[in-house]
Amino acid sequence: MKRSHLIAIAIIAVAIAALIGSLSDSSTYADLDEALANPGREYHVVGVLDRSQDIVYEPSVNASLTEFTMQDLQGRRCRVKLAKAKPQDFERSERLVLIGEATEGGEFHATDMLMKCPSKYNEQNQVGV
Amino acid sequence: MTYSGEHTWAGQLGHLLTVLSFTGALLAAAGFGLATGRHDERWRGVGRTGFLLHAASVLGIVTVLFTMLFNHWFEYDYVWKHSNLQMPLRYILSCFWEGQEGSFLLWTFWHVCIGLVLIRRAGTWEAPVMTVVSLVQLFLASMLLGVHVGDVRIGSSPFLLVRELPENIGLPWTRLEDYLSRIPQFADGRGLNPLLQNYWMVLHPPTLFLGFAATLVPFAYAVAGLWRREPQAWIAPALPWTFFGVMVLGTGILMGGAWAYEALSFGGFWAWDPVENASLVPWLTLVAAGHLMLVNRNRPTSLFTTLLLTLVTFHLVLYSTFLTRSGVLGDTSVHSFTGDGMMPGLTLFMLFFVWLAVVMLHKDRGQRRFYTLIAVALLTIGVALGQPVPAILLFLAVSAVWTYTAQRLAFPQPEKEEAVWSREFWIFIGALVLLLSAAQITFSTSVPVLNLLLEPFQAPLSSLADTLDSDLLRRAARARMAPPTEAIAHFNKWQLPFAFIVSLLSAFAQYLRYRSTDMRRFRRAIALSFVVSLVLTAVGTVLLKYRAAELNLILVLFATTFSAAANLDLIRTAFKGRLTNAGPSVAHVGFALVLLGALVSTSRQHEVSRNTQGMDLRFLNQEFSNSTDILLYRGDTVRMGEFYVHYAAKRPEGVNLRYVTEYFRPVPATYAVGDTVKVGDMLFRCRAPHEASTAFLEDQPARWTPIEEFPRRALWRAKPWSAARPGEHLFTLEPFVQLNPRFGNVAEPSTKHWPHRDLYTHVRYADLAADEAEDSAGVHYMPPRLYEKEIGDTIVTPTCLILIDSLRTVRDSVTLRMLGPEFLVYALRMRVRDLYDQERWFEASPVIIYRDGAPVAGKGFEVDPLRVKFELATVNGERVGLNVFEREFVVMQAIVFPGINILWTGCILMVVGTFMAVRRRLRNRTGTS
């Protein structure tokens, strides 16, 4: 076997390993139903902040804990504990992606959160209306 | 109807110019293409005319857009969305490229500049190279057209009026002649996203886009070389451009890192964000391609790989554009654009140039035609059946097969393989490793794209998953994969081995000779750097406290120091200290230092703002950590890492609210005779004046006498023993929040720089009101919380427990006698304790004054040790309203980055070295030709 073949095989092997590695390290998007049905498994849940419920952030108790209620795209609500300080302008957020796991008790414990703020097109639609 | 106050001529001119730029590019592509195909000089003239028309139009578009921005013509959507009146002039530049259209324009502009240089300098290569450039410009120009062909919109124009936007057409206000003056929203634009109002944002995008633009040149030369069946001759003229691209793209990427580090609160210089990755990947392959070009320019040992890497680099630039602009990243990145229907156009853009590259790789006309036919047929059928994704996948598979056959047919393998100990062999290996590194980053960044591609195959995949019982396949079948949660850990894990190999190769490959090497000489030459770097690694391992389990880090530490040392030594020995020729070595030293700095600062970054107060989060969930944020009450001085930090003041400055934090050096506490301290539940009195040691138990027998009996109150009042106290003032940091009601507020960091490390701090949470609620003692409080309770009730606030004992109407006070009979004074008696300290109670009695049934004044009551203040807000029989104020505070994150300056030094060396190398190449070329 020629050396170039060995190199080619090695390259392909590493590339496949990298592909599988990316896939197996990847997380899953899910709705709250699925996340709550599988407590302890990690998910990305997309949803919105439920503004009718309290947002509790008590830095003097713990500066890295925020509690709020989120509603997923199916409309299901769930109380969330986020292990982060309350982001600036959280109340204005338009869309949330929570990363974490549900607990047996039916809460969602998020270790991280991505937040999209309102897009400006909506404001513009109201121009002059 | 004519609208008053509009400057419609600008938009019309802009539209006209976009159409002209498209036409010009079309003419140029046709002219240069025919000039190449028919070897006809006259067609080249047509091409040049077309390109000049295109260039003039693009400059015109840029001018018109700038004019609109400078004059604040807010009737234009682009101007309204991206600028406002208050903005400093320099940010007009940032506004220009903040939006999708403007950044396309910036990219187009650089291509125009490069194209003009190529027309002057490329000589015989002009026609084929410019054909490729013009084709790219054709696609880019179409992105700005904004015309509708049937239902399909091609591109999006920056010259649209707000009233012409699809979502606004037909709205009542668009029929008002004087809508610009009538509707207040048009008086000012929305302004620039505050994140982008930063000088880095003025520099970073143009640099990055110039880097992207530069990758077009080697691509165009490679295609030209294949087209003219000179698969090797194109390398020499393309080389300086390639390394120019390496330099500029590299600078752009690192500027992005510096921007993130200096101005964004991401907590570091590199977060493996999809958008960052999308710019890094083409750089990696460009570096690989450039090195292979160096090897193959004279002796074709790996010509096919060289071509492939050069072609793929530009494809990756297009893919990067697709990722960031099509909206496919959606929820996964913080700074991608939203799609706005760009996906089909961008996909076509990408596929066209994949086709072009593969077609050119084949020498045989029949093969070229056959492949083109299949490609067109597949995509047409796919679109016609409404199944574009399988069609695209099939097309890519066919392209891969044709690339492979091209390698078999057109690039026969050399009979003899190159020697193992030759420079070309190891550079080849290095290029492949860089390609793999790029591939890994691409895979993990492309998870959202993968979902798109997997979607049509859900059914077969899930049955396959069931038969194989594979969890991985089952997840793939659902096509709802999310990016790795621990992105940074994921990428670091995979990239560390690649970094190790690449550093090692960049250390020794230059000591090898082309064709074959005398190994004894090689070993002698490299021995010194090897030994030096072994010693340095040992020292570094001790200093950085790397454990045996972190062997991978130690290996990379060695590889990077080895690379830096070996390349430094090369400057000394091979170039005899003459720097003119030493560009590559300087760049290699820089590259090694970038990796070394990244390794040291990332592996030993340390969050000093460890959360030591309050509830332990791990109690809730093991995944939660306490290690990030610190709570600082205004006026308090607390220990943070090796400093004392004191939150002194809140200072508004323009749109920014600065949080002034002072840092002090801890010095040993000194105690005098008679001082009383608390240790646990015991009190001690100082017997002899002394300076505290590190542990109380060391001092206690000789210097402290336990107090046998003391009242409980004494225990509460006594200060706890402490080994240190804040000493000399060291520095002040002012992390700030930029207040922006439109986009949301943005926290920006403040960093203390030392030569060997940085302390990086930013505000996570703070009260955003400017100082107002200052009481007589100069104490600041957060906005109050109101509790309405009855006498005898208990109140639990986040920090305290309050018992409301009684309410007393004051009848005998001096104040009341002075006030007169129409006033009523109430005093509330209550007891308070810390929520977590059951022993220590305080009394408080806030007072309120009523006149004719309405509260008019009051006197709050402050409990200083608990950092709270109470105010009686209302009294209604037995029911009272109590305002509880907490002392003002900020929540801050602080991270120490050791060795980050190694990284920045490396950046500068890398750029300078590459610049030196490019300059030398250009000189040599002009000298010989």
Tab-separated table of N, CA, C and O in Angstrom, chain B residues 764-812:
chain	number	residue	atom	x	y	z
B	764	ARG	N	-23.156	42.695	35.431
B	764	ARG	CA	-24.176	41.745	35.009
B	764	ARG	C	-25.567	42.286	35.283
B	764	ARG	O	-26.518	42.017	34.592
B	765	TYR	N	-25.671	42.974	36.392
B	765	TYR	CA	-26.975	43.472	36.788
B	765	TYR	C	-26.741	44.688	37.659
B	765	TYR	O	-25.842	44.689	38.498
B	766	ALA	N	-27.526	45.717	37.438
B	766	ALA	CA	-27.341	46.908	38.251
B	766	ALA	C	-28.591	47.752	38.176
B	766	ALA	O	-29.427	47.578	37.285
B	767	ASP	N	-28.702	48.656	39.120
B	767	ASP	CA	-29.780	49.617	39.083
B	767	ASP	C	-29.410	50.656	38.040
B	767	ASP	O	-28.333	51.238	38.084
B	768	LEU	N	-30.316	50.867	37.085
B	768	LEU	CA	-29.964	51.742	35.963
B	768	LEU	C	-30.429	53.176	36.152
B	768	LEU	O	-30.228	54.008	35.282
B	769	ALA	N	-31.047	53.467	37.303
B	769	ALA	CA	-31.462	54.848	37.535
B	769	ALA	C	-30.241	55.648	37.969
B	769	ALA	O	-29.391	55.145	38.697
B	770	ALA	N	-30.140	56.875	37.472
B	770	ALA	CA	-29.058	57.721	37.947
B	770	ALA	C	-29.313	58.030	39.418
B	770	ALA	O	-30.446	57.924	39.889
B	771	ASP	N	-28.266	58.417	40.145
B	771	ASP	CA	-28.417	58.642	41.589
B	771	ASP	C	-29.478	59.679	41.890
B	771	ASP	O	-29.413	60.799	41.428
B	772	GLU	N	-30.468	59.287	42.661
B	772	GLU	CA	-31.474	60.242	43.106
B	772	GLU	C	-31.789	59.966	44.562
B	772	GLU	O	-31.664	60.817	45.412
B	773	ALA	N	-32.201	58.716	44.787
B	773	ALA	CA	-32.701	58.354	46.105
B	773	ALA	C	-31.587	58.350	47.142
B	773	ALA	O	-31.305	57.367	47.790
B	774	GLU	N	-30.943	59.494	47.260
B	774	GLU	CA	-29.856	59.576	48.219
B	774	GLU	C	-30.411	60.142	49.519
B	774	GLU	O	-31.092	61.160	49.505
B	775	ASP	N	-30.167	59.475	50.598
B	775	ASP	CA	-30.690	60.037	51.849
B	775	ASP	C	-29.612	60.918	52.487
B	775	ASP	O	-28.536	61.099	51.935
B	776	SER	N	-29.925	61.437	53.651
B	776	SER	CA	-29.058	62.454	54.240
B	776	SER	C	-27.640	61.944	54.458
B	776	SER	O	-26.678	62.693	54.319
B	777	ALA	N	-27.513	60.668	54.739
B	777	ALA	CA	-26.186	60.149	55.044
B	777	ALA	C	-25.395	59.825	53.782
B	777	ALA	O	-24.293	59.310	53.851
B	778	GLY	N	-25.973	60.117	52.628
B	778	GLY	CA	-25.269	59.829	51.390
B	778	GLY	C	-25.322	58.354	51.022
B	778	GLY	O	-24.465	57.868	50.301
B	779	VAL	N	-26.311	57.664	51.545
B	779	VAL	CA	-26.430	56.244	51.239
B	779	VAL	C	-27.395	56.079	50.064
B	779	VAL	O	-28.389	56.783	49.979
B	780	HIS	N	-27.097	55.168	49.169
B	780	HIS	CA	-27.943	54.962	48.000
B	780	HIS	C	-28.700	53.660	48.122
B	780	HIS	O	-28.166	52.676	48.596
B	781	TYR	N	-29.929	53.708	47.693
B	781	TYR	CA	-30.749	52.505	47.807
B	781	TYR	C	-31.330	52.102	46.469
B	781	TYR	O	-31.495	52.918	45.569
B	782	MET	N	-31.655	50.822	46.360
B	782	MET	CA	-32.372	50.319	45.194
B	782	MET	C	-33.813	50.782	45.311
B	782	MET	O	-34.275	51.152	46.383
B	783	PRO	N	-34.578	50.721	44.224
B	783	PRO	CA	-35.998	51.065	44.325
B	783	PRO	C	-36.668	50.174	45.379
B	783	PRO	O	-36.317	49.006	45.505
B	784	PRO	N	-37.612	50.737	46.140
B	784	PRO	CA	-38.169	49.975	47.261
B	784	PRO	C	-39.155	48.901	46.812
B	784	PRO	O	-39.649	48.910	45.704
B	785	ARG	N	-39.408	47.984	47.730
B	785	ARG	CA	-40.499	47.040	47.562
B	785	ARG	C	-41.544	47.388	48.602
B	785	ARG	O	-41.202	47.633	49.758
B	786	LEU	N	-42.795	47.369	48.213
B	786	LEU	CA	-43.868	47.728	49.142
B	786	LEU	C	-44.523	46.450	49.671
B	786	LEU	O	-44.887	45.570	48.902
B	787	TYR	N	-44.622	46.367	51.008
B	787	TYR	CA	-45.330	45.239	51.626
B	787	TYR	C	-46.514	45.795	52.375
B	787	TYR	O	-46.368	46.724	53.163
B	788	GLU	N	-47.707	45.266	52.150
B	788	GLU	CA	-48.884	45.717	52.906
B	788	GLU	C	-49.299	44.603	53.846
B	788	GLU	O	-49.660	43.515	53.407
B	789	LYS	N	-49.222	44.894	55.133
B	789	LYS	CA	-49.463	43.845	56.128
B	789	LYS	C	-50.237	44.439	57.289
B	789	LYS	O	-50.421	45.650	57.403
B	790	GLU	N	-50.659	43.538	58.194
B	790	GLU	CA	-51.344	44.007	59.400
B	790	GLU	C	-50.406	43.853	60.590
B	790	GLU	O	-49.417	43.118	60.522
B	791	ILE	N	-50.779	44.580	61.644
B	791	ILE	CA	-49.961	44.495	62.862
B	791	ILE	C	-49.929	43.045	63.343
B	791	ILE	O	-50.956	42.366	63.344
B	792	GLY	N	-48.756	42.583	63.740
B	792	GLY	CA	-48.612	41.210	64.172
B	792	GLY	C	-48.160	40.268	63.071
B	792	GLY	O	-47.756	39.148	63.335
B	793	ASP	N	-48.208	40.755	61.826
B	793	ASP	CA	-47.792	39.905	60.706
B	793	ASP	C	-46.265	39.807	60.621
B	793	ASP	O	-45.543	40.591	61.238
B	794	THR	N	-45.850	38.844	59.810
B	794	THR	CA	-44.430	38.678	59.534
B	794	THR	C	-44.191	38.978	58.054
B	794	THR	O	-44.987	38.587	57.209
B	795	ILE	N	-43.119	39.676	57.773
B	795	ILE	CA	-42.751	39.927	56.376
B	795	ILE	C	-41.440	39.217	56.090
B	795	ILE	O	-40.503	39.303	56.886
B	796	VAL	N	-41.400	38.508	54.978
B	796	VAL	CA	-40.139	37.915	54.565
B	796	VAL	C	-39.694	38.604	53.285
B	796	VAL	O	-40.334	38.493	52.249
B	797	THR	N	-38.620	39.357	53.368
B	797	THR	CA	-38.057	39.963	52.160
B	797	THR	C	-36.945	39.021	51.690
B	797	THR	O	-36.631	38.052	52.381
B	798	PRO	N	-36.371	39.291	50.548
B	798	PRO	CA	-35.317	38.386	50.088
B	798	PRO	C	-34.169	38.239	51.078
B	798	PRO	O	-33.510	37.215	51.100
B	799	THR	N	-33.931	39.260	51.894
B	799	THR	CA	-32.789	39.162	52.800
B	799	THR	C	-33.168	39.153	54.272
B	799	THR	O	-32.386	38.716	55.091
B	800	CYS	N	-34.355	39.662	54.614
B	800	CYS	CA	-34.667	39.831	56.041
B	800	CYS	C	-35.981	39.173	56.421
B	800	CYS	O	-36.832	38.905	55.580
B	801	LEU	N	-36.111	39.010	57.720
B	801	LEU	CA	-37.371	38.599	58.317
B	801	LEU	C	-37.817	39.730	59.243
B	801	LEU	O	-37.036	40.197	60.059
B	802	ILE	N	-39.054	40.177	59.062
B	802	ILE	CA	-39.519	41.331	59.813
B	802	ILE	C	-40.766	40.943	60.610
B	802	ILE	O	-41.688	40.334	60.064
B	803	LEU	N	-40.778	41.286	61.894
B	803	LEU	CA	-41.984	41.105	62.718
B	803	LEU	C	-42.556	42.486	62.994
B	803	LEU	O	-41.873	43.347	63.536
B	804	ILE	N	-43.825	42.691	62.620
B	804	ILE	CA	-44.444	43.985	62.900
B	804	ILE	C	-45.108	43.891	64.263
B	804	ILE	O	-46.096	43.183	64.436
B	805	ASP	N	-44.533	44.588	65.221
B	805	ASP	CA	-45.006	44.427	66.596
B	805	ASP	C	-46.206	45.308	66.910
B	805	ASP	O	-47.240	44.819	67.334
B	806	SER	N	-46.052	46.592	66.686
B	806	SER	CA	-47.149	47.468	67.082
B	806	SER	C	-47.094	48.775	66.317
B	806	SER	O	-46.054	49.149	65.776
B	807	LEU	N	-48.228	49.452	66.305
B	807	LEU	CA	-48.294	50.768	65.683
B	807	LEU	C	-48.728	51.738	66.771
B	807	LEU	O	-49.690	51.483	67.494
B	808	ARG	N	-48.021	52.809	66.878
B	808	ARG	CA	-48.296	53.750	67.959
B	808	ARG	C	-48.614	55.101	67.345
B	808	ARG	O	-47.944	55.535	66.409
B	809	THR	N	-49.658	55.751	67.824
B	809	THR	CA	-49.926	57.119	67.402
B	809	THR	C	-49.193	58.040	68.365
B	809	THR	O	-49.401	57.976	69.565
B	810	VAL	N	-48.339	58.855	67.796
B	810	VAL	CA	-47.493	59.700	68.639
B	810	VAL	C	-48.293	60.928	69.067
B	810	VAL	O	-48.876	61.621	68.223
B	811	ARG	N	-48.381	61.143	70.378
B	811	ARG	CA	-49.176	62.288	70.838
B	811	ARG	C	-48.312	63.300	71.590
B	811	ARG	O	-48.690	64.447	71.737
B	812	ASP	N	-47.169	62.838	72.042
B	812	ASP	CA	-46.439	63.681	72.972
B	812	ASP	C	-45.147	64.240	72.400
B	812	ASP	O	-44.327	64.746	73.124
